[in-house]
Amino acid sequence: MTAQEPAPETEFPRGIGKVATRELAANGYTRFAHLTSTTPAELLKIHGVGRKSISILREELAGRGLSFADGS
């Protein structure tokens, strides 16, 4: 039996999914501030990141007074 790797440490809510969280972290996105320099379209190119994840992240950003680079 192999040990599973620990989940990457991010600020993101669990609701975006394990794969999305892992792949965002692998691409250098671990904090909400990191998302302000990219667009949803760019994030959708990352494996495991879908419309639901983008929607959740957009709401979380807005709650922090932040937005994606395109203002959404």
PDB file of C-alpha atoms in Angstrom:
ATOM      1  CA  MET A   1       0.000   0.000   0.000  1.00  0.00           C
ATOM      2  CA  THR A   2       1.347   3.429  -0.910  1.00  0.00           C
ATOM      3  CA  ALA A   3       0.963   6.516   1.196  1.00  0.00           C
ATOM      4  CA  GLN A   4      -1.108   9.246  -0.392  1.00  0.00           C
ATOM      5  CA  GLU A   5       0.479  12.623  -0.837  1.00  0.00           C
ATOM      6  CA  PRO A   6      -0.936  15.265   1.480  1.00  0.00           C
ATOM      7  CA  ALA A   7      -3.244  17.796  -0.117  1.00  0.00           C
ATOM      8  CA  PRO A   8      -1.456  21.010  -1.065  1.00  0.00           C
ATOM      9  CA  GLU A   9      -1.972  23.901   1.297  1.00  0.00           C
ATOM     10  CA  THR A  10      -4.166  26.513  -0.301  1.00  0.00           C
ATOM     11  CA  GLU A  11      -6.707  29.108   0.786  1.00  0.00           C
ATOM     12  CA  PHE A  12      -9.314  27.621  -1.519  1.00  0.00           C
ATOM     13  CA  PRO A  13     -12.543  26.059  -0.218  1.00  0.00           C
ATOM     14  CA  ARG A  14     -13.028  22.303  -0.432  1.00  0.00           C
ATOM     15  CA  GLY A  15     -16.047  22.880  -2.643  1.00  0.00           C
ATOM     16  CA  ILE A  16     -13.869  23.373  -5.706  1.00  0.00           C
ATOM     17  CA  GLY A  17     -12.765  19.735  -5.522  1.00  0.00           C
ATOM     18  CA  LYS A  18      -9.567  17.873  -4.754  1.00  0.00           C
ATOM     19  CA  VAL A  19      -8.367  17.670  -8.343  1.00  0.00           C
ATOM     20  CA  ALA A  20      -8.950  21.372  -8.968  1.00  0.00           C
ATOM     21  CA  THR A  21      -7.165  22.286  -5.735  1.00  0.00           C
ATOM     22  CA  ARG A  22      -4.197  20.045  -6.533  1.00  0.00           C
ATOM     23  CA  GLU A  23      -3.891  21.233 -10.125  1.00  0.00           C
ATOM     24  CA  LEU A  24      -4.254  24.912  -9.240  1.00  0.00           C
ATOM     25  CA  ALA A  25      -1.452  24.490  -6.690  1.00  0.00           C
ATOM     26  CA  ALA A  26       0.686  22.645  -9.254  1.00  0.00           C
ATOM     27  CA  ASN A  27       0.273  25.674 -11.517  1.00  0.00           C
ATOM     28  CA  GLY A  28       1.291  28.129  -8.794  1.00  0.00           C
ATOM     29  CA  TYR A  29      -2.150  29.193  -7.573  1.00  0.00           C
ATOM     30  CA  THR A  30      -2.414  28.686  -3.817  1.00  0.00           C
ATOM     31  CA  ARG A  31      -3.790  32.026  -2.616  1.00  0.00           C
ATOM     32  CA  PHE A  32      -6.733  34.156  -3.695  1.00  0.00           C
ATOM     33  CA  ALA A  33      -4.306  36.985  -4.489  1.00  0.00           C
ATOM     34  CA  HIS A  34      -2.684  34.725  -7.114  1.00  0.00           C
ATOM     35  CA  LEU A  35      -6.004  34.469  -8.952  1.00  0.00           C
ATOM     36  CA  THR A  36      -6.189  38.233  -9.485  1.00  0.00           C
ATOM     37  CA  SER A  37      -3.449  37.976 -12.114  1.00  0.00           C
ATOM     38  CA  THR A  38      -5.295  35.468 -14.304  1.00  0.00           C
ATOM     39  CA  THR A  39      -8.641  35.050 -16.039  1.00  0.00           C
ATOM     40  CA  PRO A  40     -11.274  32.333 -15.732  1.00  0.00           C
ATOM     41  CA  ALA A  41     -10.541  31.361 -19.350  1.00  0.00           C
ATOM     42  CA  GLU A  42      -6.913  30.660 -18.459  1.00  0.00           C
ATOM     43  CA  LEU A  43      -7.891  28.674 -15.372  1.00  0.00           C
ATOM     44  CA  LEU A  44     -10.347  26.567 -17.382  1.00  0.00           C
ATOM     45  CA  LYS A  45      -7.376  25.299 -19.397  1.00  0.00           C
ATOM     46  CA  ILE A  46      -6.053  23.583 -16.246  1.00  0.00           C
ATOM     47  CA  HIS A  47      -7.044  19.942 -15.853  1.00  0.00           C
ATOM     48  CA  GLY A  48      -9.741  19.523 -13.215  1.00  0.00           C
ATOM     49  CA  VAL A  49     -10.799  23.157 -13.133  1.00  0.00           C
ATOM     50  CA  GLY A  50     -14.340  23.571 -14.415  1.00  0.00           C
ATOM     51  CA  ARG A  51     -17.143  26.097 -14.446  1.00  0.00           C
ATOM     52  CA  LYS A  52     -18.286  25.130 -10.944  1.00  0.00           C
ATOM     53  CA  SER A  53     -14.794  25.749  -9.537  1.00  0.00           C
ATOM     54  CA  ILE A  54     -14.607  29.100 -11.320  1.00  0.00           C
ATOM     55  CA  SER A  55     -18.002  30.112  -9.953  1.00  0.00           C
ATOM     56  CA  ILE A  56     -17.018  29.224  -6.397  1.00  0.00           C
ATOM     57  CA  LEU A  57     -13.667  30.999  -6.715  1.00  0.00           C
ATOM     58  CA  ARG A  58     -15.350  34.086  -8.209  1.00  0.00           C
ATOM     59  CA  GLU A  59     -17.722  34.285  -5.214  1.00  0.00           C
ATOM     60  CA  GLU A  60     -14.842  33.845  -2.774  1.00  0.00           C
ATOM     61  CA  LEU A  61     -12.811  36.539  -4.524  1.00  0.00           C
ATOM     62  CA  ALA A  62     -15.753  38.945  -4.455  1.00  0.00           C
ATOM     63  CA  GLY A  63     -16.211  38.305  -0.755  1.00  0.00           C
ATOM     64  CA  ARG A  64     -12.631  39.448  -0.258  1.00  0.00           C
ATOM     65  CA  GLY A  65     -13.009  42.524  -2.464  1.00  0.00           C
ATOM     66  CA  LEU A  66     -10.964  40.885  -5.247  1.00  0.00           C
ATOM     67  CA  SER A  67     -11.653  39.701  -8.795  1.00  0.00           C
ATOM     68  CA  PHE A  68     -10.021  37.830 -11.648  1.00  0.00           C
ATOM     69  CA  ALA A  69      -7.730  39.846 -13.950  1.00  0.00           C
ATOM     70  CA  ASP A  70     -10.599  40.498 -16.381  1.00  0.00           C
ATOM     71  CA  GLY A  71     -12.693  42.048 -13.618  1.00  0.00           C
ATOM     72  CA  SER A  72     -15.088  39.142 -13.307  1.00  0.00           C
TER      73      SER A  72
END
